[in-house]
Tab-separated table of C-alpha atoms and ligand atoms in Angstrom:
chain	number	residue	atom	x	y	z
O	1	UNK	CA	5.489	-5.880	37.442
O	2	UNK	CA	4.754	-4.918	33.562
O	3	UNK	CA	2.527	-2.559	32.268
O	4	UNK	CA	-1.245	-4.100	31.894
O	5	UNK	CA	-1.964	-4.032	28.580
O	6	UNK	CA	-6.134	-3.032	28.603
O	7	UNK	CA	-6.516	-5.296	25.603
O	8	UNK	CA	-6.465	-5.405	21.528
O	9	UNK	CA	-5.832	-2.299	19.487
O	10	UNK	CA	-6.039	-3.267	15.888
O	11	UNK	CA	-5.299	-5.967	13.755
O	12	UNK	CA	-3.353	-5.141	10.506
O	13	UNK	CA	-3.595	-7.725	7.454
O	14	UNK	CA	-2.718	-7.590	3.702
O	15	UNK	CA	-5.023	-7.384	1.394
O	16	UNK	CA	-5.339	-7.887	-2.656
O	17	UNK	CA	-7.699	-5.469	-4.314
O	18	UNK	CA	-8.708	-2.220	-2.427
O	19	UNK	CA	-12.011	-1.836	-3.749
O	20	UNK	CA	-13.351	-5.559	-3.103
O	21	UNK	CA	-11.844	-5.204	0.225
O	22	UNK	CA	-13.738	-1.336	0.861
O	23	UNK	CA	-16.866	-3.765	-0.670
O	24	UNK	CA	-16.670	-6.324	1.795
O	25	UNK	CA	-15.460	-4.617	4.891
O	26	UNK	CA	-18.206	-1.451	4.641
O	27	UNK	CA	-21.255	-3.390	3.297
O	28	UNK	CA	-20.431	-7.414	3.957
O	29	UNK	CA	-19.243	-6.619	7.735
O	30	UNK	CA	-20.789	-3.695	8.239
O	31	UNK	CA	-18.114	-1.613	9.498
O	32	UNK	CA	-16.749	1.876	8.904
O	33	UNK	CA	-14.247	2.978	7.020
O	34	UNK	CA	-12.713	5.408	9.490
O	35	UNK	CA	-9.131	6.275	7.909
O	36	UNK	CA	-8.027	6.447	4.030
O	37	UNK	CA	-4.507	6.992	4.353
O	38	UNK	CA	-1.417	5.192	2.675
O	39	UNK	CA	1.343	2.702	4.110
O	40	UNK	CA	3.649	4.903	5.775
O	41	UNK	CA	6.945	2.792	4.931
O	42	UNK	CA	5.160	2.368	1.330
O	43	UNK	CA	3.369	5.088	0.432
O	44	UNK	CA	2.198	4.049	-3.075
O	45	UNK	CA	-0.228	1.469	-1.450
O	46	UNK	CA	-3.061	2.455	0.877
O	47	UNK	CA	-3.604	1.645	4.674
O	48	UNK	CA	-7.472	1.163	5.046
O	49	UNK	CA	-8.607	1.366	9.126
O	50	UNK	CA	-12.373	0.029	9.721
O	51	UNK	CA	-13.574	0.015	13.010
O	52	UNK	CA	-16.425	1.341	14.749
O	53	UNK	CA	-17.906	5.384	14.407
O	54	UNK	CA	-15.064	6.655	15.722
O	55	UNK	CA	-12.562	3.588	15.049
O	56	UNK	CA	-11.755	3.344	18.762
O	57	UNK	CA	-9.244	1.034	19.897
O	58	UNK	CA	-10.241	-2.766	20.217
O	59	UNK	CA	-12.745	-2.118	17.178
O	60	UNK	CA	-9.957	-1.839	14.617
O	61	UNK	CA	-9.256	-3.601	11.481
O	62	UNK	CA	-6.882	-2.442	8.969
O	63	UNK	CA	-5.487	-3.401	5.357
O	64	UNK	CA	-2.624	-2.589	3.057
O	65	UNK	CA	-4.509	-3.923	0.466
O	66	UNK	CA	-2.076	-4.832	-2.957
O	67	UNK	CA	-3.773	-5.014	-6.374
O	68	UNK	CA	-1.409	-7.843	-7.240
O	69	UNK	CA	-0.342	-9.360	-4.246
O	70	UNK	CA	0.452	-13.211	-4.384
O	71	UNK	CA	-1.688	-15.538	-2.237
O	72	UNK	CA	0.088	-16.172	1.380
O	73	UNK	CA	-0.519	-19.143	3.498
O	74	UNK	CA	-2.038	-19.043	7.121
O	75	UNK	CA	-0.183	-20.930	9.205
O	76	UNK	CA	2.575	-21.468	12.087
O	77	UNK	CA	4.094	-17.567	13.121
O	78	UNK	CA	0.969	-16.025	12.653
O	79	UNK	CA	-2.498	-14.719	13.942
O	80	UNK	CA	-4.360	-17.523	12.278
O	81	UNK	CA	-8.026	-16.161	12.705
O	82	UNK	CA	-9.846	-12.550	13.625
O	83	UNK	CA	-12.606	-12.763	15.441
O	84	UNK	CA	-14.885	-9.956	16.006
O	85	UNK	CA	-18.051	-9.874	18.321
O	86	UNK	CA	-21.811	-9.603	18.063
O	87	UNK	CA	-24.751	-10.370	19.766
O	88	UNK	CA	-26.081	-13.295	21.237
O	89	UNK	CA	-29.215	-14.941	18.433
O	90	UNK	CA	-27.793	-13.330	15.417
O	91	UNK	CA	-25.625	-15.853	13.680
O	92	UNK	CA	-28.535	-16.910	11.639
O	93	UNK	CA	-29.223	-13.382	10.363
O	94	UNK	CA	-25.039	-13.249	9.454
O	95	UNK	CA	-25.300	-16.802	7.683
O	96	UNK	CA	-27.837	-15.619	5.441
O	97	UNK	CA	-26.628	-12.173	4.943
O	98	UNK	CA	-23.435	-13.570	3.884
O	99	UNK	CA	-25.305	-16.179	1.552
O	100	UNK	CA	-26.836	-13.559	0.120
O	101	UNK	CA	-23.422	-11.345	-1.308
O	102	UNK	CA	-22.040	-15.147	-2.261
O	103	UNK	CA	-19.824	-15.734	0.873
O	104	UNK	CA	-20.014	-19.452	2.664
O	105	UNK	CA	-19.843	-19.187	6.134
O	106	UNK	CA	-20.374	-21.922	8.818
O	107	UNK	CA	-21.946	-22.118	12.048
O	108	UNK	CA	-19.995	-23.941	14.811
O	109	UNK	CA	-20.766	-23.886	19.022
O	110	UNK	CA	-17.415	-23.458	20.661
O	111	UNK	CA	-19.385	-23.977	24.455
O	112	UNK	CA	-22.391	-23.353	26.107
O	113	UNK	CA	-21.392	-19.748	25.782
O	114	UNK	CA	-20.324	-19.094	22.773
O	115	UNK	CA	-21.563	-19.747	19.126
O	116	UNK	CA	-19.081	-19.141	15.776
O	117	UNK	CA	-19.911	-18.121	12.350
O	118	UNK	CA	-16.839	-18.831	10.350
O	119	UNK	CA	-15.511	-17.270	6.670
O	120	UNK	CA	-13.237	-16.055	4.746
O	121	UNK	CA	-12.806	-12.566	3.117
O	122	UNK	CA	-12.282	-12.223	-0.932
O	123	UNK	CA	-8.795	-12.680	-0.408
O	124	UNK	CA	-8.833	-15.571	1.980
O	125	UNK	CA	-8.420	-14.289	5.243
O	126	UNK	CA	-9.894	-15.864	7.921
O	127	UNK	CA	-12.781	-14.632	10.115
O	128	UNK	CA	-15.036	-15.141	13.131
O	129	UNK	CA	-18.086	-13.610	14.190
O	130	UNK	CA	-18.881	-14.617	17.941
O	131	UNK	CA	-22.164	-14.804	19.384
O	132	UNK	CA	-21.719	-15.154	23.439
O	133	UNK	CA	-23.785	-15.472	26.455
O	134	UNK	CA	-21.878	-12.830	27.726
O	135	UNK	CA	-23.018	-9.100	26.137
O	136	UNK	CA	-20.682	-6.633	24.777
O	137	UNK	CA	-21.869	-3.062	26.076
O	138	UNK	CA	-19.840	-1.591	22.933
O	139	UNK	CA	-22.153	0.354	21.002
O	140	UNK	CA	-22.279	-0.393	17.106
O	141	UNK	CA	-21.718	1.028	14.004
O	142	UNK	CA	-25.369	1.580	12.702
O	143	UNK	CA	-24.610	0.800	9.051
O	144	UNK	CA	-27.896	0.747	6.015
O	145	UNK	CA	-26.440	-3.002	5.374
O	146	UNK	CA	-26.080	-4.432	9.097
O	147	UNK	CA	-29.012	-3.099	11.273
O	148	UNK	CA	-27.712	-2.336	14.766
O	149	UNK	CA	-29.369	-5.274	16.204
O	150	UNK	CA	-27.002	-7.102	14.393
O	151	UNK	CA	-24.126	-5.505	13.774
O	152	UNK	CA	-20.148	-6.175	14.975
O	153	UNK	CA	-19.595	-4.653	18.370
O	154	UNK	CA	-15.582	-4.280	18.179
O	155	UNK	CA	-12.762	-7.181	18.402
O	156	UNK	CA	-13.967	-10.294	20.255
O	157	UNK	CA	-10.369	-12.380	20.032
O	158	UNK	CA	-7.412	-12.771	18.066
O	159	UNK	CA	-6.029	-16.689	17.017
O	160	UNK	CA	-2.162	-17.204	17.497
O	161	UNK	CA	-1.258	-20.368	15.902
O	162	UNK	CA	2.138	-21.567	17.112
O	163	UNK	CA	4.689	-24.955	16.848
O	164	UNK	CA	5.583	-24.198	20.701
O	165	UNK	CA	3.618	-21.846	22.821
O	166	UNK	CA	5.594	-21.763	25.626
O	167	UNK	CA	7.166	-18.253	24.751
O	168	UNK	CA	4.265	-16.878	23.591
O	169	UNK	CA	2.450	-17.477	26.952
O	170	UNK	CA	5.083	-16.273	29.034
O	171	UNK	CA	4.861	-12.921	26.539
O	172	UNK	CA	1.410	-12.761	27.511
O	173	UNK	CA	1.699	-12.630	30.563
O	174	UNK	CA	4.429	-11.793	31.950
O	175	UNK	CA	4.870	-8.841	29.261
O	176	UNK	CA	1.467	-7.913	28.483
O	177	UNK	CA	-0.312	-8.325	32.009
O	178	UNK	CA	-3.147	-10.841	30.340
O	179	UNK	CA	-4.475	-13.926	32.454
O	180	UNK	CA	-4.534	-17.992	31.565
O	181	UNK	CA	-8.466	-18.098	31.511
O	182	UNK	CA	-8.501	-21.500	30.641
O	183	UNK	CA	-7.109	-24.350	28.405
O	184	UNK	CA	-9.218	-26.965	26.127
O	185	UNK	CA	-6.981	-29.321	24.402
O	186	UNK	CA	-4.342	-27.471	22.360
O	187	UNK	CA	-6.058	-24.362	22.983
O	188	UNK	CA	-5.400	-21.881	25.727
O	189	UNK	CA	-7.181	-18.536	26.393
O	190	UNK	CA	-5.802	-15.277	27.515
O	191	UNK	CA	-7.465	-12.230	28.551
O	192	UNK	CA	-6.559	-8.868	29.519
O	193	UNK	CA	-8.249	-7.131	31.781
O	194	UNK	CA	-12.224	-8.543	33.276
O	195	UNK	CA	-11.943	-10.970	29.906
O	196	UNK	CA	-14.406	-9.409	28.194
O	197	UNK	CA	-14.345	-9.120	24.135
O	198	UNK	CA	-11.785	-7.109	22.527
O	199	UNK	CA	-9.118	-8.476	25.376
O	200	UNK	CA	-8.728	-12.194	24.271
O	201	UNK	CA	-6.158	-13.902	22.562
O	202	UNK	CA	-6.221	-17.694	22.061
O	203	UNK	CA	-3.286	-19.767	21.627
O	204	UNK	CA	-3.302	-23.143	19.472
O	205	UNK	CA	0.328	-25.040	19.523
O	206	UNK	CA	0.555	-27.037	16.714
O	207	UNK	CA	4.103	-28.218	16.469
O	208	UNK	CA	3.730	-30.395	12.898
O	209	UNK	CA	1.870	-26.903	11.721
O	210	UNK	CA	3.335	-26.114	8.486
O	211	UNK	CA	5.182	-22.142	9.014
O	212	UNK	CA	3.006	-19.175	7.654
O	213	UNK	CA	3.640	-17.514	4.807
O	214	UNK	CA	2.860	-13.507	4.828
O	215	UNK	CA	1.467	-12.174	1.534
O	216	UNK	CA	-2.300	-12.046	0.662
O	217	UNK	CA	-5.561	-12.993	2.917
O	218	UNK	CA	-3.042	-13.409	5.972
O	219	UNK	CA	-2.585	-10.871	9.220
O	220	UNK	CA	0.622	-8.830	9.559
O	221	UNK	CA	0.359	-8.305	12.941
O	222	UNK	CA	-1.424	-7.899	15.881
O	223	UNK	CA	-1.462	-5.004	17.907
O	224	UNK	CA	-2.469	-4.100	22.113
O	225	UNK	CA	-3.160	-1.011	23.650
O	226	UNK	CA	-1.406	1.347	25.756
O	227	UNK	CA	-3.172	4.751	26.890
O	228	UNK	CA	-0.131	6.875	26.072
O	229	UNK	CA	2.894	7.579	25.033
O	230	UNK	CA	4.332	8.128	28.616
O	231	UNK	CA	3.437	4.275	29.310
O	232	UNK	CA	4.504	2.898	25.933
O	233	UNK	CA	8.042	4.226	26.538
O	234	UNK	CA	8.353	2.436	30.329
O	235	UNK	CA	7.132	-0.740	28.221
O	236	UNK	CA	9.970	-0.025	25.135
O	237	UNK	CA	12.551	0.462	27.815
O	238	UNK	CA	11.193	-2.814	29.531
O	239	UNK	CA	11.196	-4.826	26.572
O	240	UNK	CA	13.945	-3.810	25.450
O	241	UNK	CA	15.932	-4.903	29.063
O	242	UNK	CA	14.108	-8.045	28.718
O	243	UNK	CA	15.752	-8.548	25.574
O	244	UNK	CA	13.210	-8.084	23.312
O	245	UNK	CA	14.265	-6.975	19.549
O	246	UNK	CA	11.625	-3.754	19.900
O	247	UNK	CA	11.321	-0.684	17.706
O	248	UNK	CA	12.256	2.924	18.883
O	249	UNK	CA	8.390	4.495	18.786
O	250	UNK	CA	6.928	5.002	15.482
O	251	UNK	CA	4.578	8.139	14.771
O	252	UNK	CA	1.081	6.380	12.681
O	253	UNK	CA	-0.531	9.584	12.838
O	254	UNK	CA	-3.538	8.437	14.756
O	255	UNK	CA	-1.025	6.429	17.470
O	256	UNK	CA	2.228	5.894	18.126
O	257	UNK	CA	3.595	2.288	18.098
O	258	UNK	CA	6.461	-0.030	19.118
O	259	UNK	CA	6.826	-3.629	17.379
O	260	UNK	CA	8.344	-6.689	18.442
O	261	UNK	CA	8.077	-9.866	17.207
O	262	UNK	CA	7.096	-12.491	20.052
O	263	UNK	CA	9.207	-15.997	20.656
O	264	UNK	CA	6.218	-17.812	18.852
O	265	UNK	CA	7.082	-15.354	15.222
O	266	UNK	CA	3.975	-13.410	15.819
O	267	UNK	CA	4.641	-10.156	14.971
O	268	UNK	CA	3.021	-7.535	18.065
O	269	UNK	CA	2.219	-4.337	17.924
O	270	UNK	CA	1.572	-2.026	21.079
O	271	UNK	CA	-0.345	1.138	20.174
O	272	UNK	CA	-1.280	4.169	22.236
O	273	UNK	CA	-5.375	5.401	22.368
O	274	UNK	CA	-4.618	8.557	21.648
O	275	UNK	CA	-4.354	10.751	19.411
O	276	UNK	CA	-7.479	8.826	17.488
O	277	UNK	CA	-9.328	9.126	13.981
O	278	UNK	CA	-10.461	12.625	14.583
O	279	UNK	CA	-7.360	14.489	14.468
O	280	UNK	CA	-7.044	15.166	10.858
O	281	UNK	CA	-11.117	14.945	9.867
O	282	UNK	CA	-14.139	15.810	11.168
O	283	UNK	CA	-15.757	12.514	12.771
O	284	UNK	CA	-18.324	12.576	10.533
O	285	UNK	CA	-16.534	13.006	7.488
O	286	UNK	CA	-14.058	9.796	8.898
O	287	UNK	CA	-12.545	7.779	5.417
O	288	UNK	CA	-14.101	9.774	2.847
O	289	UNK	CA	-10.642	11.517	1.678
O	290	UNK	CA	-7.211	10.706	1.482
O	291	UNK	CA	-5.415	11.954	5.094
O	292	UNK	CA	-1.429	12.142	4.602
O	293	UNK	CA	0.409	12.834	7.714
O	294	UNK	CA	2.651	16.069	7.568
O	295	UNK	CA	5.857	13.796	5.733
O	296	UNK	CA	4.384	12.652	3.511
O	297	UNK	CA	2.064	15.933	1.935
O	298	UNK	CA	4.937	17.377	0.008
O	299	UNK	CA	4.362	14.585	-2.222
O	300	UNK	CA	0.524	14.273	-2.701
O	301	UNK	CA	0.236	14.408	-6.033
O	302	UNK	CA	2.592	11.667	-7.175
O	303	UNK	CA	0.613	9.277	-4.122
O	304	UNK	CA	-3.154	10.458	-5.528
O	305	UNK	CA	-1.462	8.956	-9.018
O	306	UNK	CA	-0.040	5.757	-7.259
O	307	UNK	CA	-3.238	4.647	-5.742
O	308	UNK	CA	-6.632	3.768	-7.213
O	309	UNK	CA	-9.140	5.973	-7.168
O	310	UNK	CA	-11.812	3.909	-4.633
O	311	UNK	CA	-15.650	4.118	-4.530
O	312	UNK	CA	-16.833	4.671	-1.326
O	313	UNK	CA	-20.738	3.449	0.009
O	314	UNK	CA	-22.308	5.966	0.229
O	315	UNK	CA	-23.656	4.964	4.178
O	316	UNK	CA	-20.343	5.116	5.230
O	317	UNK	CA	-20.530	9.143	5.456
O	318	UNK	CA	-24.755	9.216	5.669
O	319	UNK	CA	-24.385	12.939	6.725
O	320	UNK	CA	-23.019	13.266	3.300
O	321	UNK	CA	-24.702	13.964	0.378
O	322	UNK	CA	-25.227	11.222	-2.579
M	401	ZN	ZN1	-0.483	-1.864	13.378
């Protein structure tokens, strides 16, 4: 038997301009920006983490945001939609909120559990908020623009759009530990774990769907947790005997990770918990200054020159003063 993966880690996308995406992410969504850092294999562009107060796993969304990246094209390949969670009743409050910073978002019910609110970022990407039946026991981010009573509890699902799932399910599964919950049409739902929010993935197979094209407003990848190191290298080695094309482990500072691309061309991530956001700032200090790992100090300056300066709300640091 695999390792059991305990559900998502992060989801990485590209962005276009950092500051509208710092704009939208902190005071549009609400969340924190836990880690201003750079793109390790392209250090002259940032890598922007949001997540929760202490960007723990399964609340994660990051960005290498471009300042003149091309518009992609969601489609076939590729996590098609991020969906993150929040509580049951507050859609309405979300629809107006967004209304209100000039963002269209629509309301749809999915079941008799579950509610959507659906938009798009500035640069196009698409995104869910989910209402459920169900509650989420994460606690939130307690931001001045999204009261907590509001306010995005972590991950709720990640949309894999595929021509032919049939690889993609058995990857799943058979690689990732997650369950077939159930299957509605062309969709199919998998869950890791007790199937609560931050552990489902839903698969749509669309075999006419026209192949995705990664550049602006689309998702990189997709990534799942692992506790540790220890168990990420039993699932390299197993991957890697399964025939999987998977990386030797990568050191991202905050994790370490392995990448493989599934049979469906979803690129897929597995990332440890630990070390976390903390390592290299104080936890209430998270995102307010540019972290390098060790590599890549030596050459600070000519990064701090690279990269545009960005303007920070001030409630993402509230200890801090104005
Ligand atoms: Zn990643």
């Amino acid at each position: 038997m695999s390792a059991v993966t305990q559900g998502l880690h992060h989801v990485t996308a590209i962005g276009g301009d950092p500051q509208k995406n710092v704009d939208f992410y902190i005071t549009g969504l609400g969340l924190r920006l836990v880690k201003k850092t750079v793109n390790f294999d392209s250090p002259g562009t940032y890598h922007l983490y949001y997540g929760d107060d202490a960007g723990r796993p399964g609340s994660l969304m990051t960005f290498f945001p471009w300042q003149q990246v091309p518009a992609g094209r969601i489609g076939a390949g590729q996590s098609t939609s991020t969906a993150f969670s929040v509580p049951a009743g507050s859609l309405g409050w979300w629809k107006e909120h967004f209304g209100a910073i000039g963002i269209d978002s629509t309301v749809t019910t999915v079941s008799s559990e579950e509610e959507r609110l659906s938009l798009r970022d500035p640069d196009g990407l698409q995104l869910d908020l989910i209402a459920s039946s169900v509650s989420d026991p994460r606690d939130p981010w307690d931001s001045a623009s999204v009261p907590a009573e509001f306010a995005i509890r972590g991950q709720h699902s990640s949309v894999l759009t595929v021509k032919d799932s049939s690889g993609t399910s058995e990857v799943l599964v058979n690689e990732l530990g997650m369950k077939q919950v159930w299957e509605k049409g062309n969709r199919t739902r998998y869950a890791a774990g007790d199937g609560i929010a931050g552990g489902i993935v839903d698969v749509i197979t669309e075999p006419g769907a026209r192949e995705g094209l990664s550049a602006g407003g689309t998702v990189h990848h997709i990534a799942f947790r692992v506790p540790d190191i220890e168990t990420q290298d039993v699932w390299r080695r197993q991957l890697a005997d399964r025939g999987y094309q998977v990386t030797a482990i990568l050191d991202r500072q905050y994790f370490t990770s392995i990448y493989f691309r599934e049979p469906g061309g979803v690129l897929f991530e597995i990332a440890t918990d630990t070390p976390g956001f903390d390592i290299d700032e104080p936890l209430l200090e998270l995102g307010r200054s540019l972290k390098l790992p060790p590599w890549l100090e030596p050459s600070r300056e000519a990064i701090e020159n690279a990269v545009l300066p960005l303007a920070l709300p001030h409630e993402n640091n509230p200890t801090v003063a104005a």
